Coordinates of N, CA and C in Angstrom, one line a residue:
M29 N -230.3 2.1 28.3 CA -231.0 0.8 28.5 C -231.5 0.7 29.9
K30 N -230.9 1.3 30.9 CA -231.4 1.2 32.3 C -232.8 1.8 32.4
R31 N -232.9 3.0 31.7 CA -234.2 3.6 31.7 C -235.3 2.8 31.1
F32 N -234.9 2.1 30.0 CA -235.9 1.3 29.2 C -236.3 0.1 30.1
T33 N -235.3 -0.5 30.8 CA -235.6 -1.6 31.7 C -236.6 -1.2 32.8
A34 N -236.3 0.0 33.3 CA -237.1 0.5 34.4 C -238.5 0.8 33.9
A35 N -238.6 1.2 32.7 CA -239.9 1.5 32.1 C -240.7 0.2 32.0
L36 N -240.1 -0.9 31.6 CA -240.8 -2.2 31.5 C -241.3 -2.6 32.8
V37 N -240.5 -2.4 33.9 CA -241.0 -2.7 35.2 C -242.2 -1.9 35.5
V38 N -242.2 -0.6 35.1 CA -243.4 0.2 35.3 C -244.6 -0.3 34.6
V39 N -244.4 -0.9 33.4 CA -245.5 -1.5 32.7 C -246.2 -2.6 33.5
L40 N -245.4 -3.5 34.1 CA -245.9 -4.6 34.9 C -246.7 -4.1 36.1
V41 N -246.0 -3.1 36.8 CA -246.6 -2.6 38.0 C -248.0 -2.0 37.7
V42 N -248.0 -1.2 36.6 CA -249.3 -0.5 36.3 C -250.4 -1.4 35.9
V43 N -250.0 -2.5 35.1 CA -251.0 -3.4 34.6 C -251.5 -4.2 35.8
L44 N -250.7 -4.7 36.7 CA -251.1 -5.4 37.9 C -252.0 -4.5 38.8
G45 N -251.6 -3.2 38.9 CA -252.4 -2.3 39.7 C -253.7 -2.1 39.1
A46 N -253.8 -2.0 37.8 CA -255.1 -1.8 37.1 C -256.0 -3.0 37.3
N47 N -255.5 -4.2 37.2 CA -256.3 -5.4 37.5 C -256.8 -5.4 38.9
L48 N -255.9 -5.0 39.8 CA -256.3 -5.0 41.3 C -257.4 -4.0 41.5
D49 N -257.2 -2.8 40.9 CA -258.2 -1.7 41.1 C -259.5 -2.1 40.5
A50 N -259.6 -2.8 39.4 CA -260.8 -3.2 38.8 C -261.5 -4.2 39.7
Q51 N -260.8 -5.2 40.2 CA -261.3 -6.2 41.1 C -261.9 -5.6 42.3
T52 N -261.2 -4.6 42.8 CA -261.6 -3.9 44.1 C -262.9 -3.1 43.8
R53 N -263.0 -2.5 42.7 CA -264.2 -1.7 42.3 C -265.4 -2.7 42.2
R54 N -265.2 -3.8 41.6 CA -266.3 -4.8 41.5 C -266.8 -5.3 42.8
R55 N -265.8 -5.5 43.7 CA -266.2 -6.0 45.1 C -267.0 -4.9 45.8
N56 N -266.5 -3.7 45.7 CA -267.1 -2.6 46.4 C -268.5 -2.1 45.8
N57 N -268.7 -2.5 44.6 CA -269.9 -2.1 43.9 C -270.6 -3.4 43.3
P58 N -271.0 -4.4 44.1 CA -271.5 -5.6 43.5 C -272.8 -5.5 42.7
N59 N -273.6 -4.5 43.0 CA -274.8 -4.3 42.3 C -274.7 -3.3 41.1
G60 N -273.6 -2.6 41.0 CA -273.5 -1.6 39.9 C -272.6 -2.2 38.8
K61 N -272.7 -1.6 37.7 CA -271.9 -2.0 36.6 C -270.5 -1.3 36.6
P62 N -269.4 -2.0 36.5 CA -268.1 -1.3 36.5 C -268.0 -0.3 35.3
V63 N -267.4 0.8 35.6 CA -267.2 1.7 34.5 C -266.4 1.1 33.4
K64 N -265.3 0.4 33.7 CA -264.5 -0.3 32.8 C -264.2 -1.7 33.3
S65 N -264.0 -2.7 32.4 CA -263.6 -4.0 32.9 C -262.2 -4.0 33.2
G66 N -261.7 -5.1 33.9 CA -260.3 -5.2 34.3 C -259.4 -5.2 33.0
A67 N -259.9 -5.9 32.0 CA -259.1 -6.0 30.8 C -258.9 -4.7 30.1
E68 N -260.0 -3.9 30.1 CA -259.9 -2.6 29.5 C -259.0 -1.6 30.2
A69 N -259.1 -1.7 31.6 CA -258.3 -0.8 32.4 C -256.8 -1.2 32.2
A70 N -256.6 -2.5 32.2 CA -255.2 -3.0 32.0 C -254.7 -2.6 30.7
K71 N -255.5 -2.7 29.6 CA -255.1 -2.3 28.3 C -254.7 -0.8 28.2
E72 N -255.5 0.0 28.8 CA -255.2 1.5 28.9 C -253.9 1.7 29.7
A73 N -253.8 1.0 30.8 CA -252.6 1.2 31.6 C -251.3 0.8 30.9
Q74 N -251.5 -0.3 30.1 CA -250.3 -0.8 29.3 C -249.9 0.2 28.3
K75 N -250.9 0.8 27.6 CA -250.6 1.8 26.6 C -249.9 3.0 27.2
R76 N -250.3 3.5 28.4 CA -249.7 4.6 29.1 C -248.3 4.2 29.5
A77 N -248.1 3.0 29.9 CA -246.7 2.6 30.3 C -245.8 2.4 29.1
Q78 N -246.4 1.9 28.0 CA -245.6 1.8 26.8 C -245.1 3.2 26.3
K79 N -246.1 4.1 26.4 CA -245.8 5.5 26.0 C -244.7 6.1 26.8
A80 N -244.7 5.8 28.1 CA -243.7 6.3 29.1 C -242.4 5.7 28.8
A81 N -242.4 4.4 28.5 CA -241.1 3.7 28.1 C -240.5 4.2 26.9
K82 N -241.4 4.5 25.9 CA -240.9 5.1 24.6 C -240.3 6.4 24.8
N83 N -241.0 7.2 25.7 CA -240.4 8.6 26.0 C -239.1 8.5 26.7
N84 N -239.0 7.5 27.6 CA -237.7 7.3 28.3 C -236.6 6.9 27.4
E85 N -236.9 6.0 26.4 CA -235.9 5.6 25.5 C -235.5 6.7 24.6
K86 N -236.5 7.5 24.2 CA -236.2 8.7 23.3 C -235.3 9.6 24.0
E87 N -235.5 9.9 25.3 CA -234.7 10.8 26.1 C -233.3 10.2 26.2
E88 N -233.2 8.9 26.4 CA -231.9 8.3 26.5 C -231.1 8.4 25.2
R89 N -231.8 8.1 24.1 CA -231.1 8.2 22.8 C -230.6 9.7 22.6
A90 N -231.4 10.7 23.0 CA -231.0 12.1 22.8 C -229.8 12.4 23.7
E91 N -229.7 11.8 24.9 CA -228.6 12.1 25.8 C -227.3 11.4 25.2
E92 N -227.5 10.2 24.6 CA -226.3 9.5 24.0 C -225.8 10.3 22.8
R93 N -226.7 10.9 22.0 CA -226.3 11.7 20.9 C -225.6 13.0 21.4
E94 N -226.1 13.6 22.5 CA -225.4 14.8 23.0 C -224.0 14.4 23.5
E95 N -223.9 13.3 24.2 CA -222.6 12.9 24.7 C -221.6 12.6 23.5
A96 N -222.1 11.9 22.5 CA -221.2 11.7 21.3 C -220.8 13.0 20.6
K97 N -221.8 13.9 20.6 CA -221.5 15.2 19.9 C -220.4 16.0 20.7
A98 N -220.6 15.9 22.1 CA -219.6 16.6 22.9 C -218.2 16.0 22.8
E99 N -218.1 14.7 22.6 CA -216.8 14.0 22.4 C -216.2 14.5 21.1
R100 N -217.0 14.5 20.1 CA -216.5 15.0 18.8 C -216.0 16.4 18.8
E101 N -216.8 17.3 19.5 CA -216.4 18.7 19.6 C -215.1 18.8 20.4
A102 N -214.9 18.0 21.4 CA -213.7 18.0 22.2 C -212.5 17.6 21.4
R103 N -212.7 16.6 20.5 CA -211.6 16.2 19.6 C -211.3 17.3 18.6
R104 N -212.4 18.0 18.1 CA -212.1 19.1 17.2 C -211.4 20.2 17.8
N105 N -211.7 20.5 19.1 CA -211.1 21.7 19.7 C -209.8 21.3 20.4
G106 N -209.4 20.1 20.3 CA -208.1 19.7 20.9 C -208.1 19.6 22.4
E107 N -209.3 19.3 23.0 CA -209.4 19.3 24.4 C -209.0 17.9 25.0
E108 N -208.9 16.9 24.2 CA -208.5 15.6 24.7 C -207.0 15.6 24.7
E109 N -206.5 15.0 25.8 CA -205.0 15.0 26.0 C -204.3 14.0 25.0
D110 N -203.3 14.5 24.4 CA -202.5 13.6 23.4 C -201.2 13.2 24.1
G111 N -200.9 11.9 23.9 CA -199.6 11.4 24.4 C -198.4 12.0 23.6
I112 N -197.3 12.3 24.3 CA -196.1 12.8 23.6 C -195.0 11.9 23.8
S113 N -194.3 11.6 22.8 CA -193.1 10.7 22.9 C -191.9 11.5 23.5
I114 N -191.0 10.8 24.1 CA -189.8 11.4 24.6 C -189.0 12.0 23.5
V115 N -188.9 11.3 22.4 CA -188.3 11.7 21.2 C -189.2 11.5 20.0
G116 N -189.2 12.4 19.1 CA -190.0 12.2 17.9 C -191.1 13.1 17.7
G117 N -191.4 13.9 18.7 CA -192.5 14.9 18.5 C -193.8 14.5 19.0
S118 N -194.8 15.3 18.7 CA -196.2 15.0 19.2 C -197.0 14.1 18.3
D119 N -198.0 13.4 18.9 CA -198.9 12.6 18.1 C -200.1 13.4 17.7
D120 N -200.0 14.7 17.6 CA -201.1 15.6 17.3 C -201.8 15.1 16.0
A121 N -203.1 15.0 16.0 CA -203.8 14.6 14.8 C -204.0 15.7 13.8
N122 N -203.6 16.9 14.2 CA -203.7 18.0 13.3 C -202.4 18.3 12.6
A123 N -202.3 18.0 11.3 CA -201.1 18.2 10.6 C -200.6 19.6 10.6
D124 N -201.5 20.6 10.8 CA -201.1 22.0 10.8 C -200.2 22.3 12.0
N125 N -200.2 21.5 13.1 CA -199.4 21.7 14.3 C -198.1 20.9 14.3
L126 N -197.8 20.3 13.2 CA -196.6 19.5 13.1 C -195.6 20.1 12.1
P127 N -194.3 19.8 12.3 CA -193.3 20.3 11.3 C -193.6 19.8 9.9
E128 N -193.3 20.7 8.9 CA -193.5 20.3 7.5 C -192.5 19.1 7.1
P129 N -192.9 18.4 6.1 CA -192.0 17.3 5.6 C -190.6 17.9 5.3
G130 N -189.6 17.2 5.7 CA -188.2 17.7 5.4 C -187.7 18.7 6.4
A131 N -188.5 19.2 7.3 CA -188.1 20.2 8.3 C -187.1 19.6 9.3
T132 N -186.2 20.4 9.8 CA -185.2 20.0 10.8 C -185.4 20.6 12.1
I133 N -184.8 20.1 13.1 CA -184.9 20.6 14.5 C -183.5 21.2 14.8
D134 N -183.6 22.4 15.5 CA -182.4 23.1 15.8 C -181.5 22.3 16.7
R135 N -180.2 22.3 16.5 CA -179.2 21.5 17.3 C -179.3 21.8 18.8
A136 N -179.6 23.0 19.2 CA -179.7 23.3 20.6 C -180.9 22.6 21.2
I137 N -182.0 22.4 20.5 CA -183.1 21.7 21.0 C -182.8 20.2 21.1
K138 N -182.1 19.7 20.1 CA -181.7 18.3 20.1 C -180.8 18.0 21.4
D139 N -179.8 18.9 21.6 CA -178.9 18.7 22.7 C -179.7 18.8 24.1
K140 N -180.7 19.7 24.2 CA -181.5 19.8 25.4 C -182.3 18.5 25.6
T141 N -182.9 18.0 24.5 CA -183.7 16.8 24.6 C -182.8 15.6 25.0
L142 N -181.6 15.5 24.4 CA -180.7 14.4 24.8 C -180.2 14.5 26.2
D143 N -180.0 15.7 26.7 CA -179.6 15.9 28.1 C -180.7 15.4 29.0
E144 N -181.9 15.7 28.7 CA -183.1 15.2 29.5 C -183.2 13.7 29.5
I145 N -182.9 13.1 28.3 CA -183.0 11.7 28.1 C -181.9 11.0 28.9
M146 N -180.7 11.5 28.9 CA -179.6 10.9 29.6 C -179.9 11.0 31.1
D147 N -180.5 12.1 31.6 CA -180.9 12.2 33.0 C -181.9 11.1 33.3
E148 N -182.8 10.8 32.5 CA -183.8 9.8 32.7 C -183.2 8.4 32.7
L149 N -182.2 8.2 31.8 CA -181.5 6.9 31.8 C -180.5 6.7 32.9
G150 N -180.3 7.8 33.7 CA -179.3 7.7 34.8 C -177.9 7.6 34.3
L151 N -177.6 8.2 33.2 CA -176.3 8.2 32.6 C -175.5 9.4 33.2
E152 N -174.6 9.2 34.1 CA -174.0 10.3 34.9 C -172.5 10.5 34.5
D153 N -171.8 9.5 34.0 CA -170.4 9.7 33.6 C -170.3 10.7 32.5
T154 N -169.4 11.7 32.7 CA -169.3 12.8 31.8 C -168.8 12.4 30.4
E155 N -167.8 11.5 30.3 CA -167.3 11.1 29.0 C -168.4 10.3 28.3
K156 N -169.1 9.4 29.0 CA -170.2 8.6 28.4 C -171.3 9.5 27.9
R157 N -171.6 10.6 28.7 CA -172.7 11.5 28.2 C -172.3 12.2 26.9
A158 N -171.0 12.6 26.9 CA -170.5 13.3 25.7 C -170.6 12.4 24.5
E159 N -170.2 11.1 24.7 CA -170.2 10.1 23.6 C -171.6 9.8 23.1
F160 N -172.5 9.7 24.1 CA -173.9 9.4 23.8 C -174.5 10.6 23.0
K161 N -174.3 11.8 23.4 CA -174.9 13.0 22.7 C -174.3 13.1 21.3
R162 N -173.0 12.9 21.2 CA -172.4 13.0 19.9 C -172.9 11.9 18.9
N163 N -173.0 10.7 19.4 CA -173.5 9.6 18.6 C -174.9 9.8 18.2
V164 N -175.8 10.0 19.1 CA -177.2 10.1 18.8 C -177.5 11.3 18.0
R165 N -176.9 12.4 18.3 CA -177.2 13.7 17.6 C -176.8 13.5 16.1
D166 N -175.7 12.8 15.8 CA -175.3 12.5 14.4 C -176.3 11.6 13.7
A167 N -176.8 10.6 14.5 CA -177.8 9.7 13.9 C -179.1 10.5 13.6
W168 N -179.4 11.4 14.5 CA -180.6 12.2 14.4 C -180.5 13.1 13.2
E169 N -179.4 13.7 13.0 CA -179.2 14.6 11.8 C -179.1 13.8 10.5
D170 N -178.6 12.6 10.6 CA -178.6 11.7 9.4 C -180.1 11.4 9.0
T171 N -180.9 11.2 10.1 CA -182.3 10.9 9.8 C -183.0 12.0 9.2
E172 N -182.6 13.2 9.6 CA -183.3 14.4 9.0 C -182.8 14.6 7.5
K173 N -181.5 14.3 7.2 CA -181.1 14.4 5.9 C -181.8 13.4 5.0
Q174 N -182.0 12.2 5.5 CA -182.8 11.2 4.8 C -184.2 11.7 4.6
D175 N -184.8 12.4 5.5 CA -186.2 12.9 5.4 C -186.3 13.9 4.4
K176 N -185.3 14.7 4.2 CA -185.3 15.8 3.1 C -185.5 15.1 1.7
V177 N -184.8 14.1 1.5 CA -184.9 13.3 0.2 C -186.3 12.7 0.1
Y178 N -186.7 12.0 1.2 CA -187.9 11.3 1.3 C -189.1 12.2 1.1
A179 N -189.1 13.4 1.6 CA -190.2 14.4 1.5 C -190.5 14.7 0.1
V180 N -189.4 14.9 -0.8 CA -189.6 15.2 -2.2 C -190.2 14.0 -2.9
K181 N -189.8 12.8 -2.6 CA -190.3 11.6 -3.3 C -191.7 11.3 -2.8
Y182 N -192.0 11.5 -1.6 CA -193.3 11.3 -1.1 C -194.4 12.1 -1.8
K183 N -194.0 13.4 -1.9 CA -195.0 14.4 -2.6 C -195.1 14.0 -4.1
R184 N -194.0 13.5 -4.7 CA -194.0 13.2 -6.1 C -194.9 12.0 -6.4
Y185 N -195.0 11.0 -5.4 CA -195.7 9.8 -5.7 C -197.0 9.7 -4.9
L186 N -197.6 10.9 -4.5 CA -198.8 10.9 -3.7 C -200.0 10.2 -4.5
D187 N -200.0 10.3 -5.8 CA -201.0 9.7 -6.6 C -200.6 8.4 -7.2
N188 N -199.5 7.8 -6.8 CA -199.0 6.6 -7.3 C -198.7 5.6 -6.1
A189 N -199.8 4.9 -5.7 CA -199.7 4.1 -4.5 C -198.5 3.0 -4.5
E190 N -198.3 2.5 -5.7 CA -197.3 1.4 -5.8 C -195.9 2.0 -5.6
K191 N -195.6 3.1 -6.3 CA -194.3 3.8 -6.1 C -194.1 4.3 -4.7
L192 N -195.2 4.9 -4.1 CA -195.1 5.4 -2.8 C -194.8 4.3 -1.8
A193 N -195.4 3.1 -2.0 CA -195.1 2.0 -1.1 C -193.7 1.6 -1.2
E194 N -193.1 1.6 -2.3 CA -191.7 1.3 -2.5 C -190.8 2.3 -1.8
E195 N -191.1 3.6 -1.9 CA -190.3 4.6 -1.2 C -190.4 4.5 0.3
K196 N -191.6 4.2 0.8 CA -191.8 4.0 2.2 C -190.9 2.8 2.7
Q197 N -190.9 1.8 2.0 CA -190.1 0.6 2.4 C -188.6 1.0 2.4
S198 N -188.2 1.6 1.3 CA -186.8 2.0 1.2 C -186.4 3.0 2.4
H199 N -187.3 3.9 2.6 CA -187.1 4.9 3.7 C -187.0 4.2 5.1
A200 N -187.8 3.2 5.3 CA -187.8 2.5 6.6 C -186.4 1.7 6.7
E201 N -186.0 1.2 5.6 CA -184.7 0.4 5.7 C -183.5 1.3 5.9
K202 N -183.5 2.5 5.3 CA -182.5 3.5 5.6 C -182.4 4.0 7.0
L203 N -183.6 4.2 7.6 CA -183.7 4.6 9.0 C -183.1 3.5 9.9
K204 N -183.5 2.3 9.6 CA -183.0 1.2 10.4 C -181.5 1.1 10.4
K205 N -180.9 1.3 9.2 CA -179.5 1.2 9.0 C -178.8 2.3 9.8
I206 N -179.3 3.5 9.8 CA -178.8 4.6 10.6 C -178.7 4.3 12.1
W207 N -179.8 3.8 12.6 CA -179.9 3.5 14.0 C -179.2 2.2 14.5
D208 N -179.2 1.3 13.6 CA -178.4 0.1 13.9 C -176.9 0.4 14.1
E209 N -176.4 1.2 13.2 CA -175.0 1.7 13.3 C -174.8 2.5 14.5
S210 N -175.7 3.3 14.9 CA -175.6 4.1 16.1 C -175.6 3.2 17.3
D211 N -176.4 2.2 17.4 CA -176.5 1.2 18.5 C -175.2 0.4 18.6
E212 N -174.6 0.1 17.5 CA -173.4 -0.7 17.4 C -172.2 0.1 18.0
K213 N -172.2 1.4 17.7 CA -171.1 2.3 18.2 C -171.3 2.5 19.7
L214 N -172.5 2.6 20.2 CA -172.7 2.8 21.6 C -172.4 1.5 22.4
A215 N -172.7 0.4 21.8 CA -172.3 -0.9 22.4 C -170.8 -1.1 22.5
K216 N -170.1 -0.7 21.4 CA -168.7 -0.9 21.3 C -168.0 0.0 22.3
E217 N -168.5 1.2 22.5 CA -167.9 2.1 23.5 C -168.4 1.9 24.9
E218 N -169.3 0.9 25.0 CA -169.9 0.6 26.4 C -170.5 1.8 27.0
V219 N -171.2 2.6 26.3 CA -171.8 3.8 26.8 C -172.9 3.5 27.7
L220 N -173.8 2.6 27.3 CA -174.9 2.2 28.1 C -174.9 0.8 28.6
D221 N -175.4 0.5 29.8 CA -175.5 -0.9 30.2 C -176.8 -1.5 29.5
E222 N -177.0 -2.7 29.8 CA -178.1 -3.5 29.2 C -179.5 -2.8 29.4
T223 N -179.7 -2.4 30.7 CA -181.0 -1.8 31.0 C -181.2 -0.5 30.4
Q224 N -180.1 0.3 30.4 CA -180.2 1.6 29.8 C -180.4 1.5 28.3
T225 N -179.7 0.6 27.6 CA -179.9 0.4 26.2 C -181.3 0.0 25.8
E226 N -181.9 -0.8 26.6 CA -183.3 -1.2 26.4 C -184.3 0.0 26.5
R227 N -184.0 0.8 27.6 CA -184.9 1.9 27.8 C -184.7 3.0 26.7
W228 N -183.5 3.2 26.3 CA -183.2 4.1 25.2 C -183.9 3.7 23.9
K229 N -183.8 2.5 23.5 CA -184.4 2.0 22.3 C -185.9 2.2 22.4
K230 N -186.5 2.0 23.6 CA -187.9 2.1 23.7 C -188.3 3.6 23.6
S231 N -187.6 4.5 24.3 CA -187.9 5.9 24.2 C -187.7 6.5 22.9
S232 N -186.8 6.0 22.1 CA -186.5 6.5 20.8 C -187.2 5.8 19.6
A233 N -188.1 4.9 20.0 CA -188.8 4.1 19.0 C -189.3 4.9 17.8
E234 N -190.0 6.0 18.1 CA -190.6 6.7 17.0 C -189.6 7.4 16.2
L235 N -188.6 8.0 16.8 CA -187.5 8.6 16.1 C -186.8 7.7 15.1
R236 N -186.7 6.4 15.5 CA -186.1 5.4 14.7 C -186.9 5.0 13.5
T237 N -188.2 5.2 13.5 CA -189.1 4.6 12.5 C -189.9 5.7 11.7
K238 N -189.9 6.9 12.3 CA -190.7 7.9 11.6 C -189.9 9.2 11.5
T239 N -190.1 9.9 10.4 CA -189.5 11.3 10.3 C -190.7 12.3 10.2
N240 N -190.3 13.6 10.0 CA -191.3 14.6 9.9 C -192.3 14.3 8.8
T241 N -191.8 13.8 7.7 CA -192.6 13.5 6.5 C -193.7 12.4 6.9
D242 N -193.2 11.4 7.6 CA -194.1 10.3 8.0 C -195.2 10.9 8.9
R243 N -194.8 11.6 9.9 CA -195.8 12.1 10.9 C -196.8 13.1 10.3
Y244 N -196.3 13.9 9.4 CA -197.1 14.9 8.7 C -198.2 14.3 7.9
Y245 N -197.8 13.3 7.0 CA -198.8 12.7 6.1 C -199.7 11.7 6.9
E246 N -199.2 11.1 7.9 CA -200.1 10.2 8.8 C -201.1 11.1 9.5
A247 N -200.7 12.3 10.0 CA -201.7 13.2 10.6 C -202.7 13.7 9.6
K248 N -202.3 14.0 8.4 CA -203.2 14.4 7.4 C -204.3 13.3 7.1
A249 N -203.8 12.1 7.0 CA -204.7 11.0 6.7 C -205.7 10.8 7.9
K250 N -205.2 10.9 9.1 CA -206.1 10.7 10.3 C -207.1 11.9 10.4
Q251 N -206.6 13.1 10.0 CA -207.5 14.3 10.0 C -208.6 14.1 9.0
A252 N -208.3 13.6 7.9 CA -209.3 13.4 6.8 C -210.3 12.3 7.3
E253 N -209.9 11.2 7.9 CA -210.7 10.2 8.4 C -211.7 10.7 9.5
A254 N -211.1 11.5 10.4 CA -211.9 12.1 11.5 C -213.0 13.0 11.0
E255 N -212.6 13.8 10.0 CA -213.6 14.8 9.4 C -214.7 14.0 8.7
K256 N -214.4 12.9 8.0 CA -215.4 12.1 7.4 C -216.3 11.4 8.4
A257 N -215.7 10.9 9.5 CA -216.5 10.3 10.5 C -217.4 11.3 11.2
N258 N -216.9 12.5 11.4 CA -217.8 13.5 12.0 C -219.0 13.9 11.1
E259 N -218.7 14.0 9.8 CA -219.8 14.3 8.9 C -220.9 13.2 8.9
E260 N -220.4 11.9 8.9 CA -221.4 10.8 8.9 C -222.1 10.8 10.2
A261 N -221.4 11.1 11.3 CA -222.1 11.1 12.6 C -223.1 12.2 12.7
D262 N -222.8 13.4 12.2 CA -223.7 14.5 12.2 C -225.0 14.2 11.3
K263 N -224.8 13.5 10.2 CA -225.9 13.1 9.3 C -226.8 12.1 10.1
K264 N -226.2 11.2 10.8 CA -227.0 10.2 11.5 C -227.7 10.8 12.6
E265 N -227.1 11.8 13.3 CA -227.7 12.5 14.4 C -229.0 13.3 13.9
K266 N -228.8 13.9 12.8 CA -230.0 14.7 12.2 C -231.1 13.7 11.8
K267 N -230.7 12.6 11.3 CA -231.7 11.6 10.9 C -232.5 11.1 12.1
D268 N -231.7 10.8 13.2 CA -232.4 10.3 14.4 C -233.3 11.3 15.0
E269 N -232.9 12.6 15.0 CA -233.7 13.6 15.5 C -235.0 13.8 14.8
E270 N -234.9 13.6 13.4 CA -236.1 13.7 12.6 C -237.1 12.5 12.9
E271 N -236.5 11.3 13.1 CA -237.3 10.2 13.3 C -238.0 10.3 14.7
D272 N -237.4 11.0 15.6 CA -238.0 11.1 17.0 C -239.0 12.1 17.1
K273 N -239.2 13.0 16.0 CA -240.2 14.0 16.1 C -241.6 13.4 15.9

């Protein structure tokens, strides 16, 4: 739009200049007939300016399409940075890079993750760390057991939206029960203080509400939407290029 605005300014300047030039030529040649009247000169100048403005707008539209295309290619190639949860895995839009529905995480990886989380929470007491790890790891493994059952039902009802919605609701309720019980035990043993509890719940929000099955199928849906959007954008880009020829 900046180029288009600048082009409009050029139109006014050229038109005014043409009028001034025509007046000057009439004054300098009072006995001769002007080659072109001021109106004619202004009209031609206006046409030239309009053509320049149109070319500028065309170039701007081409640049915008190139930028949009570059952004789409960056998304396709995974060049844009994805946020990663402390717990729960990556938000990668490509389902091929995520664990399969019902898949589990090795206990050693769980323990390493929980050690890092306890460090971030500032949980230093040895006994409390042991209790936290035991409690959360058990809840995590219960979540994975629930996901194994959920993965089978999800696949079974892929073509039955009503039944799938029921399974999703039941799945969410079971996950909530698992983590509510975990929080109650941690509170009873006074493992975390109020601030640590709040931070822990926030950092584990995805683990509490999503399993590998959820993340996998959500990524598949996003991937399909992105591919559809890219196809539509490519079609529009080709159409715009043809119109500009």
